[in-house]
Short mmCIF file of C-alpha atoms in Angstrom, two decimals:
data_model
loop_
_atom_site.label_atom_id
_atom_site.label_comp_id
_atom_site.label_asym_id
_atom_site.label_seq_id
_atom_site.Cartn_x
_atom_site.Cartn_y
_atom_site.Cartn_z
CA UNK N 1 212.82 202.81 -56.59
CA UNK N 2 215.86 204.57 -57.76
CA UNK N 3 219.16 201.85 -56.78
CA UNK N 4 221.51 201.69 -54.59
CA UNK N 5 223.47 203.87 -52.48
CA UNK N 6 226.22 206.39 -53.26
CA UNK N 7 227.81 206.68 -49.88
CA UNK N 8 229.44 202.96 -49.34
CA UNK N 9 232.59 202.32 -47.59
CA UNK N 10 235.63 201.21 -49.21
CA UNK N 11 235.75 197.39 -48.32
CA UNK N 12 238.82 195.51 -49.35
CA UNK N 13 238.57 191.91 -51.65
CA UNK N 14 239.60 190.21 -48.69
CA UNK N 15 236.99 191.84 -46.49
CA UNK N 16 234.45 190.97 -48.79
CA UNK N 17 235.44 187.63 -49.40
CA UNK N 18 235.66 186.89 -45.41
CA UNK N 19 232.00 188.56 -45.11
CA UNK N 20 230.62 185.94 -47.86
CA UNK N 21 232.15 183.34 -45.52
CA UNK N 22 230.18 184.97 -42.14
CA UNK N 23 227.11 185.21 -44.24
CA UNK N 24 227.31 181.70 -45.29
CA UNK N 25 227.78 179.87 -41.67
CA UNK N 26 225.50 182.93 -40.32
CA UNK N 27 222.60 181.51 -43.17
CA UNK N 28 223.44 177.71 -41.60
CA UNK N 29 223.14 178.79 -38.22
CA UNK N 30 219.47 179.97 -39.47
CA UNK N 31 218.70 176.75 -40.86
CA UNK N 32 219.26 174.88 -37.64
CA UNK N 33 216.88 177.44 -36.15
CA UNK N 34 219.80 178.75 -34.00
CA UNK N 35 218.56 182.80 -34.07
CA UNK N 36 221.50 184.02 -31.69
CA UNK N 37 224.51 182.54 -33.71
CA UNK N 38 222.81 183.79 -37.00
CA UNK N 39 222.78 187.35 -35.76
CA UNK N 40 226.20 187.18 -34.38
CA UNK N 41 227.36 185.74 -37.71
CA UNK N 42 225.55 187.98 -39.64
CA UNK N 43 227.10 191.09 -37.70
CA UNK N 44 230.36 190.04 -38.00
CA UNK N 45 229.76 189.82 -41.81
CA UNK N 46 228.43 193.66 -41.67
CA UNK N 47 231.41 194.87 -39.75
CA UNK N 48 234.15 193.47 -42.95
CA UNK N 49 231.58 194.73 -45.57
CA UNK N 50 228.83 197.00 -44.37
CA UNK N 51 228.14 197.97 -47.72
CA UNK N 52 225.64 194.59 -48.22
CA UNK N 53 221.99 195.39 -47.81
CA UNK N 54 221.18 191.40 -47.75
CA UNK N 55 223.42 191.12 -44.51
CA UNK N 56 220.92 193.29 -42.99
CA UNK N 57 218.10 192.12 -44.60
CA UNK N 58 219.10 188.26 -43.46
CA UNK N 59 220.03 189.89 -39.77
CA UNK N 60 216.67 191.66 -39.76
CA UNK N 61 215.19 188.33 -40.27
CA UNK N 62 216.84 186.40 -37.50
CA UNK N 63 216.05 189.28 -35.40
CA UNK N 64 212.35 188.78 -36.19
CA UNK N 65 212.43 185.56 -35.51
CA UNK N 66 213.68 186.28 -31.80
CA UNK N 67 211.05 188.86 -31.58
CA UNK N 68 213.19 191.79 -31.59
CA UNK N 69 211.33 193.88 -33.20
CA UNK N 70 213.08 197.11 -32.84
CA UNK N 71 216.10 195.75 -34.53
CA UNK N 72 214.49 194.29 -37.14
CA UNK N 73 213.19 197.43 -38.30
CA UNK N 74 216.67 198.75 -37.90
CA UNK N 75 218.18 196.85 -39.89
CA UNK N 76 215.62 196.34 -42.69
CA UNK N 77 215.97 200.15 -43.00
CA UNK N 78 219.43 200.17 -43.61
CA UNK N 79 219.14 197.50 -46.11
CA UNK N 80 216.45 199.74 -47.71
CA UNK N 81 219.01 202.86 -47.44
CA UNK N 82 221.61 200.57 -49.05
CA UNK N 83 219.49 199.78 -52.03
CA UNK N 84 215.98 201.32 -52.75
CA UNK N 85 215.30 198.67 -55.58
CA UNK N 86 215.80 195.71 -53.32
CA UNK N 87 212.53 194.17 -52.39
CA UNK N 88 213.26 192.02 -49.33
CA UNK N 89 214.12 195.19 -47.22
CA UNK N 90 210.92 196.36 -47.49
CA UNK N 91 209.33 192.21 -47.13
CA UNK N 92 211.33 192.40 -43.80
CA UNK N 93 210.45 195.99 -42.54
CA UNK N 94 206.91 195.53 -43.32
CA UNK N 95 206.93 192.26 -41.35
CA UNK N 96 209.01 193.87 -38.63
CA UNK N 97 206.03 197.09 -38.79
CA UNK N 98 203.50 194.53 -38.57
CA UNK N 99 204.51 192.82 -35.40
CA UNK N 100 204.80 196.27 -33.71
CA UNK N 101 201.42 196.96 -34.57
CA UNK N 102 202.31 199.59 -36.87
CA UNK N 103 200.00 198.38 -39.69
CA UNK N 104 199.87 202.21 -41.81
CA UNK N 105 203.74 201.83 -42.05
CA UNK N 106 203.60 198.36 -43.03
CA UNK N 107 200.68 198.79 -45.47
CA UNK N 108 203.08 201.05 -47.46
CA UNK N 109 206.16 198.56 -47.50
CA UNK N 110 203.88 195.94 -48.65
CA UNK N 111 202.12 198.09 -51.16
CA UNK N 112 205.78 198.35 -52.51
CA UNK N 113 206.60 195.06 -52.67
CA UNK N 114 203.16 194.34 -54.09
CA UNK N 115 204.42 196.86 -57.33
CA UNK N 116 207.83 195.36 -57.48
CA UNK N 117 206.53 191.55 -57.65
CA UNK N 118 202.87 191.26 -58.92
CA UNK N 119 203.13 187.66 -59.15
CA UNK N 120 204.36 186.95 -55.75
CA UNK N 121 201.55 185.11 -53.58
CA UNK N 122 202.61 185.63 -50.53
CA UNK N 123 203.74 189.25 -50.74
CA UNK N 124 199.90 189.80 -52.22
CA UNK N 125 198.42 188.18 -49.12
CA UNK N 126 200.53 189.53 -46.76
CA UNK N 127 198.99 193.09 -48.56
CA UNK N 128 195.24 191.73 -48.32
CA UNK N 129 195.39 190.51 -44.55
CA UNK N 130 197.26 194.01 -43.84
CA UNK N 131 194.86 195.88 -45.61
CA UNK N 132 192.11 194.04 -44.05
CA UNK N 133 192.97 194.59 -40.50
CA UNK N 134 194.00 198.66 -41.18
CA UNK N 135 190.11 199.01 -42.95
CA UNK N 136 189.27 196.92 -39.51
CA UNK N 137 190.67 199.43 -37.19
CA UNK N 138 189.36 202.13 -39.27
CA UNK N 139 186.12 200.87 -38.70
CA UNK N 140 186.23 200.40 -34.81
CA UNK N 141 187.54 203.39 -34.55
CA UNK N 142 184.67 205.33 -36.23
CA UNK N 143 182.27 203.54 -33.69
CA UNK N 144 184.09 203.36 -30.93
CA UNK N 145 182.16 206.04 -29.66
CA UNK N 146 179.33 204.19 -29.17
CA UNK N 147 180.75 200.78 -28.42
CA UNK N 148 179.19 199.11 -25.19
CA UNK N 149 180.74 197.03 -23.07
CA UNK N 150 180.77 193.14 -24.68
CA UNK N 151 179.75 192.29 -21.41
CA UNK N 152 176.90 193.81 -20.90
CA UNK N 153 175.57 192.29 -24.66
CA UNK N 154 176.38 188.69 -23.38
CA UNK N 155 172.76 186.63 -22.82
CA UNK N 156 173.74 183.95 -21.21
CA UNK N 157 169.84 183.03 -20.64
CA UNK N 158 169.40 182.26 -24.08
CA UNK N 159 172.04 180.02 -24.19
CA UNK N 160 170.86 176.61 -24.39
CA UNK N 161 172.88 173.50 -23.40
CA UNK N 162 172.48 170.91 -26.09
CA UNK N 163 171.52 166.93 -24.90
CA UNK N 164 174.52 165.52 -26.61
CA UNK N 165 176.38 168.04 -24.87
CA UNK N 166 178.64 165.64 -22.21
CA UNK N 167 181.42 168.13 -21.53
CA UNK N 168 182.37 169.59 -18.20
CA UNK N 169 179.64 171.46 -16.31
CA UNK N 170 179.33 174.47 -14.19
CA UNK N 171 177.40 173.07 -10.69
CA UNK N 172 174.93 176.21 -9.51
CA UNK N 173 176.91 178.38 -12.01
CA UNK N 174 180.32 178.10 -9.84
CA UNK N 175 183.95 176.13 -10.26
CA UNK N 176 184.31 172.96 -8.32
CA UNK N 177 187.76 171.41 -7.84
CA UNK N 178 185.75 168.32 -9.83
CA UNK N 179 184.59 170.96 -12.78
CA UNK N 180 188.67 171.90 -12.81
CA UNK N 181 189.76 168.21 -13.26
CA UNK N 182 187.05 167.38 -15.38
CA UNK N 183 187.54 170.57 -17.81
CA UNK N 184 191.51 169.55 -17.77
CA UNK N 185 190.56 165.96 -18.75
CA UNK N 186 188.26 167.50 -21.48
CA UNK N 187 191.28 169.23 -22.72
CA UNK N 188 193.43 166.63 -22.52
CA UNK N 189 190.89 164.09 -24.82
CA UNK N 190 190.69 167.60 -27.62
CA UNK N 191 187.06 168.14 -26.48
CA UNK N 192 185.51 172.24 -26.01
CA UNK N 193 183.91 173.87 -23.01
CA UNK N 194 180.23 174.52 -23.81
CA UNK N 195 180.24 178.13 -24.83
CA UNK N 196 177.62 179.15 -22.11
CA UNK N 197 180.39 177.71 -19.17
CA UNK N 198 183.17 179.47 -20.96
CA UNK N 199 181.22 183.00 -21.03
CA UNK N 200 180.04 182.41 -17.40
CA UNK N 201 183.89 181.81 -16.28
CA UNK N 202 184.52 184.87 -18.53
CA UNK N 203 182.38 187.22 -17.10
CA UNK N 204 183.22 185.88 -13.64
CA UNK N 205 186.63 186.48 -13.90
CA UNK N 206 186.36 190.30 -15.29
CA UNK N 207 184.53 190.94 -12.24
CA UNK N 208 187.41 189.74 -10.08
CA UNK N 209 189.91 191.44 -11.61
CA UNK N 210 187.88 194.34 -11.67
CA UNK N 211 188.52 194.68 -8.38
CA UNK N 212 192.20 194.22 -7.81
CA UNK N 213 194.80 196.86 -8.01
CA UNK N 214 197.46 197.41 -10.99
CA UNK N 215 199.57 196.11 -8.43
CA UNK N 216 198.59 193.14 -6.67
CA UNK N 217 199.57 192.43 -3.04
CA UNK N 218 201.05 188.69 -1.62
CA UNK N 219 201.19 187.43 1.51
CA UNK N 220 203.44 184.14 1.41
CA UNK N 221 203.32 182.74 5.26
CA UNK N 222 206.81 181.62 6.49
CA UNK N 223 206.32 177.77 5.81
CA UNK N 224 203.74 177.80 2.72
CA UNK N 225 206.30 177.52 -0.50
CA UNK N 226 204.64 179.93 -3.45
CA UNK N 227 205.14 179.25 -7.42
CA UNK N 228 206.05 181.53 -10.09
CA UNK N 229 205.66 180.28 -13.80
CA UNK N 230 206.52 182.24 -17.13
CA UNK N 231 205.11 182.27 -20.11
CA UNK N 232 202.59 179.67 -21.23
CA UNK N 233 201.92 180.98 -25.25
CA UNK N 234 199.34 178.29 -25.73
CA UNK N 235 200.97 174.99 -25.08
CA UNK N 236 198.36 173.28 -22.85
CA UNK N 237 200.10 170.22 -22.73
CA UNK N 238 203.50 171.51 -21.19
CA UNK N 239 201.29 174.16 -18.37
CA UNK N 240 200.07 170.28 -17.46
CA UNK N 241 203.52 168.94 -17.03
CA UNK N 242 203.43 171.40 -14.60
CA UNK N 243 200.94 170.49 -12.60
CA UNK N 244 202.43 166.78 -12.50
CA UNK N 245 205.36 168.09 -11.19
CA UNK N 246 204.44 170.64 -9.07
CA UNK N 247 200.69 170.02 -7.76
CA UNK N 248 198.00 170.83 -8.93
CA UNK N 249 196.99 174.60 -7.56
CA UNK N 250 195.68 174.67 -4.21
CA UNK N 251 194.95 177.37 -0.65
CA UNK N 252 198.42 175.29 0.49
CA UNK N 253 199.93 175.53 -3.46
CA UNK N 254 199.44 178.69 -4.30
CA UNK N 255 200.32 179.93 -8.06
CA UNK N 256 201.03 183.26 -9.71
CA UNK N 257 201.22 182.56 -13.77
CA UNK N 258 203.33 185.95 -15.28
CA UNK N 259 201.61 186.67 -18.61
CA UNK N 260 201.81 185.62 -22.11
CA UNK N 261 199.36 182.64 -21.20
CA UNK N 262 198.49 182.61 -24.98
CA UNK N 263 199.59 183.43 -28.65
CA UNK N 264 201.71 181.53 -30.64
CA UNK N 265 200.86 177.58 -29.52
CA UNK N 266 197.97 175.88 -30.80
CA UNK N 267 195.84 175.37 -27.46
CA UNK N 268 195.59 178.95 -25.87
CA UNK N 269 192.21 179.01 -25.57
CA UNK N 270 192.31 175.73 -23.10
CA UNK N 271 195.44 177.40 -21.87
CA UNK N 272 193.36 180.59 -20.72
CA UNK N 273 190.12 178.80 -19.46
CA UNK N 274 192.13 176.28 -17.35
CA UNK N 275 194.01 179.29 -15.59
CA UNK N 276 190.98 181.63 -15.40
CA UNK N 277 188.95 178.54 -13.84
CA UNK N 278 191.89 178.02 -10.95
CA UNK N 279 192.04 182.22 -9.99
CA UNK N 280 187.87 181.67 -9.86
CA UNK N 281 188.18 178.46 -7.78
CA UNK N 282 191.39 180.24 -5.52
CA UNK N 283 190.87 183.86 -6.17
CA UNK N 284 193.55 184.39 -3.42
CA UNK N 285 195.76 181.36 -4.18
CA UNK N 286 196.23 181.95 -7.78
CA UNK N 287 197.50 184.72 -9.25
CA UNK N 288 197.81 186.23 -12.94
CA UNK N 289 200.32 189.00 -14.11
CA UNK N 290 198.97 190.91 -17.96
CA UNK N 291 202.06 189.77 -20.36
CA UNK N 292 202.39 191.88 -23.50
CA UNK N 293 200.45 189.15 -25.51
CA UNK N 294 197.05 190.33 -23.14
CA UNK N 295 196.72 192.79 -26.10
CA UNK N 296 194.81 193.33 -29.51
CA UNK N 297 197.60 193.68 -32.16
CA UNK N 298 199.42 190.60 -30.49
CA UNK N 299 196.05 188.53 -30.39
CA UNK N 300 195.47 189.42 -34.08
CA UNK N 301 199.56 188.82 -35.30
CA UNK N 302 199.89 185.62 -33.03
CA UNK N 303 196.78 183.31 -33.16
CA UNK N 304 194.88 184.02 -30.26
CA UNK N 305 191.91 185.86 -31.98
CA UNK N 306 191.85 183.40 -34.85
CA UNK N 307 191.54 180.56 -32.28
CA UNK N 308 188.65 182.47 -30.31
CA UNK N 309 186.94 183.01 -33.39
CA UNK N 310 187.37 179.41 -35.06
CA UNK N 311 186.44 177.63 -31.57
CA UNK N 312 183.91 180.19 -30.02
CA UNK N 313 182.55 183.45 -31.54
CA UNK N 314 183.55 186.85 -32.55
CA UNK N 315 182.11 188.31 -29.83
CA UNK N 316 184.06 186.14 -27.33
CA UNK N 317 187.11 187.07 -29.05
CA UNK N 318 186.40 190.89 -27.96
CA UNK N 319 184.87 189.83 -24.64
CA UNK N 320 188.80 188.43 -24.15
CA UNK N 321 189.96 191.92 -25.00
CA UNK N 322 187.84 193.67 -21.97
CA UNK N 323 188.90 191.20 -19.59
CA UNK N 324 192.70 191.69 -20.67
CA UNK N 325 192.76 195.14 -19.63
CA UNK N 326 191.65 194.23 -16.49
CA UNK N 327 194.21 191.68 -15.40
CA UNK N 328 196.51 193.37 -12.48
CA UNK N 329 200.12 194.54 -14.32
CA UNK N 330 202.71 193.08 -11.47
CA UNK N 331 202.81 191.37 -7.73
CA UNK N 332 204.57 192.65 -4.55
CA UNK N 333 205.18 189.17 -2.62
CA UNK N 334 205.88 189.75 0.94
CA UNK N 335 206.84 193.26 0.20
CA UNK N 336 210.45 192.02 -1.19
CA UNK N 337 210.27 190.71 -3.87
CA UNK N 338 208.38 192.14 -7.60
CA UNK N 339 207.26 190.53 -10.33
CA UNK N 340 206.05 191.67 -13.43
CA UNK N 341 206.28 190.52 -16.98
CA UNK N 342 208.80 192.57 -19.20
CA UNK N 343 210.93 194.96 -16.31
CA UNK N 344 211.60 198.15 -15.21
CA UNK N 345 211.40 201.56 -15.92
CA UNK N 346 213.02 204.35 -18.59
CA UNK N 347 213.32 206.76 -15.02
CA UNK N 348 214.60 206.20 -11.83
CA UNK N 349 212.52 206.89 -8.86
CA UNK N 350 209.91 204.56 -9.95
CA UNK N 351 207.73 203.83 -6.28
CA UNK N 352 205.63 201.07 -5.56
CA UNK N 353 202.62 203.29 -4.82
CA UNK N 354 203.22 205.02 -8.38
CA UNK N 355 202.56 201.23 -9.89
CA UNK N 356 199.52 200.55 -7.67
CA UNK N 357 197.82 203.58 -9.17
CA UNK N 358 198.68 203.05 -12.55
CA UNK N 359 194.83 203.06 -14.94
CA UNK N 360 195.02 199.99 -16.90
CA UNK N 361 192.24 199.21 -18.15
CA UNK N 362 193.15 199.53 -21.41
CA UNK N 363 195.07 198.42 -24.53
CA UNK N 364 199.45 198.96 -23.60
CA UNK N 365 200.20 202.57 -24.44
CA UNK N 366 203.49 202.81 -26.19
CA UNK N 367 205.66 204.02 -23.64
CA UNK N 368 205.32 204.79 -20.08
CA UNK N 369 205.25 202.49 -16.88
CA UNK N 370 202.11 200.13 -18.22
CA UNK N 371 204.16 199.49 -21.55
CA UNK N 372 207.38 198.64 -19.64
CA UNK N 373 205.92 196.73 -17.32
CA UNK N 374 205.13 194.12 -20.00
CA UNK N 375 207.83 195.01 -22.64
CA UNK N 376 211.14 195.84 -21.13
CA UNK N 377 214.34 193.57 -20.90
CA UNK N 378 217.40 193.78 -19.00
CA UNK N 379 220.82 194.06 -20.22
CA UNK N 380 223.95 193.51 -19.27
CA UNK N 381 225.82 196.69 -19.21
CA UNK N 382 225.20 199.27 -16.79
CA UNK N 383 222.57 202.09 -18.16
CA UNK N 384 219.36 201.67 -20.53
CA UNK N 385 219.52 201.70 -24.17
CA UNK N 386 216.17 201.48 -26.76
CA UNK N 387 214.80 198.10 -26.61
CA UNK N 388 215.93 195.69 -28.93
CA UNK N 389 211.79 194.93 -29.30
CA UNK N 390 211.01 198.63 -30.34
CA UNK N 391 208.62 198.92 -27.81
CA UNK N 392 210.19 199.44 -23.56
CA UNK N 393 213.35 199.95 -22.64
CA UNK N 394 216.71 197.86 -21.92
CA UNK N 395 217.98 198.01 -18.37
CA UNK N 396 221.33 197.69 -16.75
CA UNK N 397 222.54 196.05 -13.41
CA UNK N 398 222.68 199.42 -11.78
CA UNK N 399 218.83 200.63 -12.89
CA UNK N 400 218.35 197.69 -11.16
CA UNK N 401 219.78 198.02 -8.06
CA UNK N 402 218.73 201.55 -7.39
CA UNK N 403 215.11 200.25 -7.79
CA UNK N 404 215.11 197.97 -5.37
CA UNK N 405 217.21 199.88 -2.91
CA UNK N 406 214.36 202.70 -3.20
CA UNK N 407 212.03 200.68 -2.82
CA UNK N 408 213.02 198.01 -0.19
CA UNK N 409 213.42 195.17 -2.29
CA UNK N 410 215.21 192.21 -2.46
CA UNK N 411 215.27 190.95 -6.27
CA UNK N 412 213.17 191.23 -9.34
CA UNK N 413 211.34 188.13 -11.36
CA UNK N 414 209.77 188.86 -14.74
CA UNK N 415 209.64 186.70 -17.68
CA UNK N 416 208.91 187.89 -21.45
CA UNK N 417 212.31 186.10 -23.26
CA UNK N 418 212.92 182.65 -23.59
CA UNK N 419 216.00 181.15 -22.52
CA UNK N 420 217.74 178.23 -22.61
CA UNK N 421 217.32 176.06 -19.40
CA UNK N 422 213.58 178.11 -18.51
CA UNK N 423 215.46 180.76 -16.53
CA UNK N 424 218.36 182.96 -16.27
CA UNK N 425 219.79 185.07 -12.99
CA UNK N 426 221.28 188.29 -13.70
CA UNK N 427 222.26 191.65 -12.45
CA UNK N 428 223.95 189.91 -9.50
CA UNK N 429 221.25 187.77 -8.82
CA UNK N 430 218.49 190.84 -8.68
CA UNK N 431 216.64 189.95 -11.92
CA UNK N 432 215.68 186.62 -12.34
CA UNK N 433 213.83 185.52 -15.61
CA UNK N 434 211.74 182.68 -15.80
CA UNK N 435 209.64 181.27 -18.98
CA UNK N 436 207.41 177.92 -18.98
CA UNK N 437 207.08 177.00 -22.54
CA UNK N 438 209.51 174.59 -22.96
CA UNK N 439 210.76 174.13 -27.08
CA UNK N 440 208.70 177.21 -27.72
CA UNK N 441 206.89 177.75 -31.53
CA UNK N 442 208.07 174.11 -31.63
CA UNK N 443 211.57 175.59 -32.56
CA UNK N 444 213.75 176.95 -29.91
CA UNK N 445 214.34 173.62 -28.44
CA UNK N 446 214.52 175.65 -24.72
CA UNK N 447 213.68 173.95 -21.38
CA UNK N 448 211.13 175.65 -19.15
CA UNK N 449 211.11 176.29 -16.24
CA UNK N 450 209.06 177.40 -12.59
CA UNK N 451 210.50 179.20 -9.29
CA UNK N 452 209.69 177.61 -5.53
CA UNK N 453 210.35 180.08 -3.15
CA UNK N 454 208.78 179.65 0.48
CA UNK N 455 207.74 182.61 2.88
CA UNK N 456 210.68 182.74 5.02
CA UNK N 457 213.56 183.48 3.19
CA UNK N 458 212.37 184.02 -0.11
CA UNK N 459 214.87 182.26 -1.72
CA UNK N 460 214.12 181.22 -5.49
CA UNK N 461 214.71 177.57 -6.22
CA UNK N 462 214.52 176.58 -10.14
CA UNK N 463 213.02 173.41 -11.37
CA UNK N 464 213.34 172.41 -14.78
CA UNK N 465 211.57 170.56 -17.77
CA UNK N 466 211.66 169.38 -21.24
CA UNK N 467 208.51 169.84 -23.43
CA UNK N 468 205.96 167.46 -23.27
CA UNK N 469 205.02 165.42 -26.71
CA UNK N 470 201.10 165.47 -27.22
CA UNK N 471 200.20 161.82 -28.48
CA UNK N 472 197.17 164.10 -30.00
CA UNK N 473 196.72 165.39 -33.46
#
């Protein structure tokens, strides 16, 4: 690593001093876990001295932290550019690499940082678990060729259910409404589904989805009210403050759940068998939307394979992976009204038959109409800029109207970013956000929130919630 460099910008004393100041409130902003005054702070400190490559370093973490990916490799690059000998640039672009699923690129930056600080724990097994899971994929990809389905290796016969087994049970290998409440109550006390019942819902479900279009079709009759919920990411607790509040599901309470059902909290694995076991009680009351976090490299970054395999099995953890792929990509209710996880599209002319046709069954490529379906964001300004997440696109008010208006729409719903009080309207009311995990990583201290809209006029009405404290350990 050869220093810093040459091409700086003359920065006055004042400017630098006033920059120290920025970085200073921007670093207490941080602190208090408050990601979106950080950055600001931070940026205001690069525009009076962009010559600092630990403003961008610090900015590329607060960007992590608020998953934008794609500008938290940004701006650990320029912090890299600024000075080749400081270590944290590459700490932060690795990290940023990483949750991109780029594991090559961050392999080298860790392999750096690895040289630069031999005695730094963490940096050495950040290097190991990297180095693991690029020898991993290595691997699978060498016999891929032969891989079978996990489905069709699953022996259910030979599963025996143990005498002191007093869980919930499957009655003539089907859900029951009493199987639902009983599994939930299971849950609730920190007891497991028997492993045969959770590989029978498993297998049931892929079948299900199997057969359902990349774009899923909703009929909402004039007075039946319909339910949209956001993101779940594991917290079991909260998706049952849900159903306190707003029913359980039912053929006259009819749910569609918009992705990102697990990852990051602690009980995704109830999360997932709870909603699986309501779409194979109601398969056409309940409804489920593939979020981003339906995917390998998120499973493996955010928890969700480490849970499968620590609770169940390896093999279930790849079993989870198959069904994934199949889970339909968006939802066309009443033929006015989409939703989908992330957003819309890097093109216009995007047609409703063009998203029914789409081949899914298969991990999110990195760009095309699958990938923004679950990655994309909207924004502000009229137009579409690279995502902030490195992966989609960002999409104006006008993308957004011309979408609809070509495809005889009234509004949009997706989900995919938390916000403040569970929901946010934009774009003159035609994109609607909506995320369910209230106080999400235990951090953001966020309501969430769910959408009631009935068949008639389709109008969304917002309730809201604060996150639920489990008196569990």
């Amino acid at each position: 690593m050869s220093g810093e460099d040459d091409s700086k910008l003359e920065v006055s004393e004042e400017q630098i001093k006033e920059a120290e100041v920025c970085k200073e409130t921007a670093n207490k902003y941080f602190k208090e876990q408050n990601f979106d005054e950080a950055v600001k702070w931070y940026s205001k400190a690069i525009e009076l001295n962009p010559n600092v490559a630990v403003y961008y370093a610090n900015r590329s973490f607060a960007n992590l932290r608020q998953e934008a990916f794609g500008y938290a490799l940004s701006d650990a690059s320029k912090a890299i550019l600024l000075d080749k000998s400081y270590v944290k640039g590459y700490y932060r672009r690795a990290a940023a690499h990483m949750s991109l699923g780029k594991f090559k690129l961050a392999l080298r930056d860790f392999e750096t940082v690895t040289k630069a600080r031999p005695n730094d724990s963490d940096a050495k097994k950040k290097f190991l678990e990297c180095t693991k899971i690029v020898r991993k994929l290595a691997f699978e990809k060498a016999i891929a060729v032969d891989k079978k389905n996990v489905a069709d290796t699953i022996d259910l016969a030979g599963m025996a259910i143990e005498d002191d087994y007093f869980g919930p049970k499957l009655v003539d290998d089907k859900v029951t409404l009493d199987f639902m409440k009983k599994l939930m109550d299971c849950y609730k006390n920190q007891g497991k589904l028997h492993r045969k019942y959770a590989y029978k819902i498993l297998l049931d479900v892929e079948q299900l989805f199997m057969k359902q279009p990349s774009m899923v079709e909703v009929h909402i009759p004039d007075d039946k009210k319909f339910t949209i919920c956001g993101d779940i990411h594991g917290q079991f607790y909260d998706l049952m403050n849900i159903f306190t509040l707003n029913g359980l599901p039912s053929p006259d309470n009819p749910y569609l759940f918009n992705g990102d059902f697990v990852d990051r909290g602690s009980f995704s694995v109830e999360c997932i068998f709870t909603l699986f076991g309501f779409k194979l009680l109601y398969p056409d009351h309940f409804f489920m939307s593939r979020g981003n976090h339906e995917s390998v490299t998120m499973n493996q970054m955010y928890g969700f394979e480490g849970e499968v395999k620590s609770k169940y099995t390896e093999q279930m953890a790849h079993l989870f992976t198959e069904v994934y792929n199949w889970l339909p990509l968006c939802h066309c209710l009443n033929n006015r009204v989409l939703v989908m996880h992330g957003g819309l599209f890097s093109r216009d002319g995007v047609k409703l038959d063009e998203l029914r046709e789409i081949e899914r069954n298969k991990q999110p490529p990195e760009d095309g109409l699958m990938c923004e379906l679950l990655w994309s964001d909207p924004q502000p300004q009229d137009g579409r800029a690279p995502s902030k997440r490195g992966v989609g696109v960002q999409f104006g008010p006008d993308v957004t109207h011309r979408f609809l208006k070509d495809n005889g729409l009234d509004y949009v719903v997706r989900s995919h970013e938390v916000k403040a009080d569970g929901y946010e309207v934009a774009h003159d009311g035609k994109c609607i956000t909506v995320f369910s995990a209230p106080n999400y990583c235990d951090t953001m201290g966020n309501k969430g929130a769910f959408i009631i809209l009935n068949g008639k006029d389709m109008k969304p009405n917002f309730t809201t919630y604060e996150a639920v404290v489990s008196t569990k350990s």
